[in-house]
Coordinates of N, CA and C in Angstrom, one line a residue:
M1110 N 16.5 -9.1 -20.6 CA 16.2 -8.2 -20.0 C 17.2 -7.6 -21.7
H1111 N 16.3 -6.5 -21.5 CA 16.5 -5.3 -22.7 C 17.6 -4.5 -22.2
V1112 N 18.4 -4.7 -22.8 CA 19.3 -3.1 -22.8 C 19.1 -1.9 -24.4
T1113 N 19.8 -0.1 -23.8 CA 19.5 -0.1 -24.9 C 20.2 1.3 -24.9
R1114 N 21.3 1.3 -26.2 CA 21.8 2.6 -25.4 C 22.2 3.6 -26.8
K1115 N 21.6 4.7 -26.3 CA 21.2 6.0 -26.9 C 22.2 7.1 -26.8
E1116 N 22.7 8.1 -27.7 CA 24.4 8.5 -27.5 C 24.7 8.3 -25.8
Q1117 N 25.2 8.8 -25.2 CA 26.1 8.7 -23.6 C 25.1 8.2 -23.1
S1118 N 23.8 6.9 -22.8 CA 22.8 7.0 -22.3 C 22.5 5.1 -22.6
I1119 N 22.3 4.4 -21.4 CA 22.3 3.0 -21.9 C 20.6 2.9 -20.0
Y1120 N 20.4 2.1 -21.4 CA 19.0 2.0 -21.0 C 18.7 1.0 -20.2
I1121 N 17.7 0.2 -19.6 CA 18.1 -1.8 -18.9 C 16.1 -1.5 -19.0
D1122 N 15.8 -3.1 -20.4 CA 14.4 -2.5 -19.2 C 14.1 -4.7 -19.1
Q1123 N 13.1 -4.4 -18.8 CA 12.5 -5.8 -18.6 C 11.2 -6.5 -19.0
C1124 N 11.1 -5.0 -20.2 CA 9.4 -5.2 -20.7 C 9.1 -6.4 -21.3
S1125 N 9.6 -6.7 -21.8 CA 8.5 -8.0 -22.5 C 9.1 -9.5 -21.6
Y1126 N 10.2 -9.7 -20.8 CA 9.7 -10.7 -20.9 C 8.7 -10.4 -19.0
L1127 N 8.6 -8.8 -18.8 CA 6.8 -8.4 -17.6 C 6.0 -8.8 -18.8
D1128 N 6.1 -8.4 -20.1 CA 4.8 -8.3 -20.6 C 4.2 -10.2 -20.5
K1129 N 5.6 -11.0 -20.2 CA 4.6 -12.5 -20.5 C 4.2 -13.4 -19.0
V1130 N 5.2 -12.8 -18.3 CA 5.2 -12.8 -17.0 C 3.3 -12.2 -16.7
V1131 N 2.8 -11.5 -16.9 CA 1.3 -11.0 -16.7 C 0.5 -11.7 -17.6
E1132 N 1.1 -12.3 -19.3 CA -0.2 -12.7 -20.1 C -0.1 -14.6 -18.9
R1133 N 1.0 -14.9 -18.7 CA 0.9 -16.7 -18.2 C 0.4 -15.9 -16.9
F1134 N 0.2 -16.0 -16.2 CA -1.5 -15.1 -14.9 C -2.3 -14.5 -15.2
G1135 N -2.9 -14.3 -16.3 CA -3.7 -14.3 -17.0 C -4.0 -12.8 -16.0
M1136 N -3.2 -11.5 -16.5 CA -3.2 -10.0 -16.0 C -3.4 -9.1 -16.8
T1137 N -3.6 -9.6 -17.8 CA -3.8 -8.5 -19.5 C -4.8 -7.9 -18.8
N1138 N -5.7 -7.5 -17.9 CA -6.7 -6.3 -17.9 C -6.2 -6.2 -16.3
A1139 N -5.8 -6.1 -16.1 CA -5.0 -5.4 -14.1 C -5.2 -5.1 -14.5
K1140 N -6.3 -3.4 -13.6 CA -5.1 -1.7 -13.8 C -4.1 -2.4 -12.3
Y1141 N -2.8 -1.3 -12.8 CA -1.7 -0.2 -12.2 C -2.2 0.2 -11.2
A1142 N -1.3 0.5 -10.5 CA -1.5 1.1 -9.0 C 0.1 1.9 -9.3
R1143 N -0.1 3.4 -9.0 CA 1.6 4.1 -8.4 C 2.3 3.0 -7.2
T1144 N 1.8 3.0 -6.6 CA 2.2 2.6 -5.0 C 1.8 1.0 -4.9
P1145 N 3.0 0.1 -5.1 CA 2.3 -2.0 -5.7 C 1.3 -2.4 -4.1
L1146 N 2.2 -1.4 -3.2 CA 1.8 -1.9 -1.1 C 1.2 -0.8 -0.5
Q1147 N 0.4 -1.0 -0.2 CA -0.2 0.0 0.7 C 0.8 0.2 2.4
T1148 N 0.7 0.7 2.6 CA 1.1 1.4 3.5 C 0.8 0.3 5.3
G1149 N 1.6 -0.2 5.7 CA 0.8 -0.9 6.6 C 0.2 -2.4 6.7
Y1150 N 0.6 -2.7 4.9 CA 0.2 -4.2 5.0 C 0.2 -5.4 5.3
T1151 N -0.5 -5.9 6.0 CA 0.3 -7.6 6.2 C -0.9 -8.5 5.9
P1152 N -0.4 -9.2 5.3 CA -1.4 -10.3 4.3 C -1.6 -11.1 5.7
T1153 N -2.9 -11.5 5.3 CA -3.7 -12.4 6.8 C -3.9 -13.8 5.8
P1154 N -3.2 -14.8 7.3 CA -2.6 -16.2 6.9 C -4.0 -16.7 6.3
N1155 N -4.6 -17.4 5.2 CA -5.2 -18.5 5.3 C -5.9 -19.6 6.3
Q1156 N -6.6 -19.1 6.4 CA -7.2 -20.6 8.1 C -8.2 -21.6 6.8
G1157 N -8.7 -21.8 5.9 CA -9.3 -22.6 5.4 C -7.4 -23.5 4.5
E1158 N -8.2 -24.9 3.8 CA -7.7 -25.8 3.4 C -6.1 -25.0 2.4
V1159 N -5.2 -25.4 2.1 CA -4.5 -24.9 1.1 C -4.7 -25.4 -0.4
N1160 N -4.8 -24.8 -1.1 CA -5.5 -25.7 -2.0 C -3.7 -25.6 -3.4
P1161 N -3.0 -27.1 -3.3 CA -2.0 -27.0 -3.9 C -1.7 -26.5 -5.4
H1162 N -2.2 -26.2 -5.8 CA -2.7 -25.3 -7.1 C -2.2 -24.2 -7.3
L1163 N -2.9 -23.5 -6.4 CA -2.4 -22.4 -6.7 C -1.7 -21.1 -5.9
R1164 N -1.0 -22.3 -4.8 CA -0.3 -22.0 -3.6 C 0.6 -22.4 -4.9
T1165 N 1.8 -22.9 -5.1 CA 1.9 -23.1 -6.6 C 2.0 -22.0 -7.7
L1166 N 1.0 -21.2 -8.4 CA 0.7 -20.6 -8.9 C 1.3 -18.5 -8.0
F1167 N 1.6 -18.6 -7.3 CA 1.2 -18.0 -6.5 C 3.5 -17.7 -6.1
Q1168 N 3.4 -18.8 -5.4 CA 5.3 -19.0 -5.5 C 5.0 -18.5 -6.7
Q1169 N 5.4 -18.9 -7.8 CA 5.8 -18.2 -9.1 C 6.2 -17.3 -9.3
M1170 N 3.8 -16.6 -9.3 CA 4.3 -14.9 -9.4 C 5.0 -14.3 -9.0
I1171 N 5.8 -15.1 -7.3 CA 6.2 -14.1 -6.5 C 7.8 -14.0 -7.1
G1172 N 7.7 -15.3 -7.5 CA 9.6 -15.6 -8.2 C 9.4 -14.6 -9.2
S1173 N 9.2 -14.3 -10.1 CA 8.8 -14.0 -11.3 C 8.8 -11.9 -11.0
L1174 N 8.3 -12.2 -9.7 CA 8.4 -10.5 -9.6 C 9.7 -11.0 -8.7
L1175 N 10.6 -12.0 -8.1 CA 11.9 -11.2 -7.3 C 13.0 -10.6 -8.2
Y1176 N 13.1 -12.2 -9.5 CA 13.2 -11.2 -10.9 C 13.9 -10.2 -11.4
I1177 N 12.5 -10.0 -11.1 CA 12.3 -7.9 -12.2 C 12.7 -7.8 -11.4
M1178 N 12.4 -6.9 -10.1 CA 12.8 -6.8 -8.3 C 13.9 -6.1 -8.9
L1179 N 15.1 -7.5 -8.6 CA 15.7 -8.0 -8.6 C 17.3 -7.1 -9.9
G1180 N 16.8 -7.2 -11.0 CA 17.2 -6.8 -12.5 C 16.6 -5.8 -12.8
T1181 N 15.3 -4.4 -12.8 CA 15.5 -3.6 -13.2 C 14.6 -3.1 -12.7
R1182 N 13.8 -3.4 -11.4 CA 13.3 -2.8 -11.0 C 13.3 -2.3 -8.8
P1183 N 13.9 -2.3 -8.8 CA 14.0 -1.9 -6.9 C 13.3 -1.6 -5.9
D1184 N 11.9 -0.1 -6.8 CA 11.4 0.0 -6.1 C 10.0 -0.6 -5.8
I1185 N 9.9 -2.0 -6.3 CA 8.9 -2.8 -5.6 C 9.2 -3.9 -5.1
A1186 N 9.7 -3.8 -4.4 CA 11.2 -4.8 -3.3 C 10.2 -5.1 -1.8
F1187 N 10.2 -3.7 -1.6 CA 9.2 -4.0 -0.5 C 7.7 -4.8 -0.3
A1188 N 6.8 -3.8 -1.6 CA 5.8 -4.9 -1.7 C 6.0 -7.0 -2.4
V1189 N 6.7 -6.5 -2.5 CA 7.3 -7.3 -3.7 C 7.9 -8.7 -2.2
T1190 N 9.0 -8.3 -1.0 CA 9.7 -9.7 -0.2 C 8.9 -9.4 0.6
K1191 N 7.5 -9.1 1.0 CA 6.4 -9.0 2.4 C 5.6 -9.6 1.1
L1192 N 5.2 -10.0 0.3 CA 4.3 -10.8 -0.2 C 5.3 -12.4 -0.6
A1193 N 6.9 -12.0 -0.9 CA 7.3 -13.6 -0.8 C 7.7 -14.4 0.6
Q1194 N 7.9 -13.3 2.2 CA 7.6 -13.4 3.6 C 6.2 -14.3 3.8
F1195 N 5.5 -14.3 2.4 CA 3.6 -14.8 3.2 C 3.7 -16.0 1.8
A1196 N 4.5 -15.5 0.6 CA 4.4 -17.5 0.7 C 5.4 -18.6 1.2
A1197 N 6.0 -17.7 1.5 CA 7.2 -18.8 2.8 C 6.2 -19.5 3.7
I1198 N 5.4 -18.7 4.5 CA 4.4 -19.4 5.7 C 3.0 -19.7 5.0
L1199 N 2.6 -19.8 3.9 CA 1.7 -20.5 3.4 C 3.0 -22.2 3.2
Q1200 N 3.8 -21.8 2.8 CA 5.0 -23.1 1.9 C 4.9 -24.1 3.6
K1201 N 5.3 -23.1 5.1 CA 5.4 -23.9 6.1 C 4.0 -25.0 6.5
S1202 N 3.0 -23.7 6.3 CA 1.3 -24.1 6.8 C 1.0 -26.0 6.2
T1203 N 2.1 -26.2 5.4 CA 1.5 -27.6 4.3 C 2.0 -28.9 4.8

């Protein structure tokens, strides 16, 4: 977490951590969206075999986003918790 003080204001960000997360998961060329999740989105459960490696990556990404959400980005809370619920469903199905 990076804290900056300018005159009477204090700014907190996690830009360097977020850059590391984006690079770690190979999403440096991903497009951004103003709304992180469309209204009424419901994840579709995987009907095929669960790939343990992909499941682990997905859960690690969700964990990183939860950390960012709790620290400085409450605006992504709905999207991240919705995906975290889906990650829990993936965990139970194996």
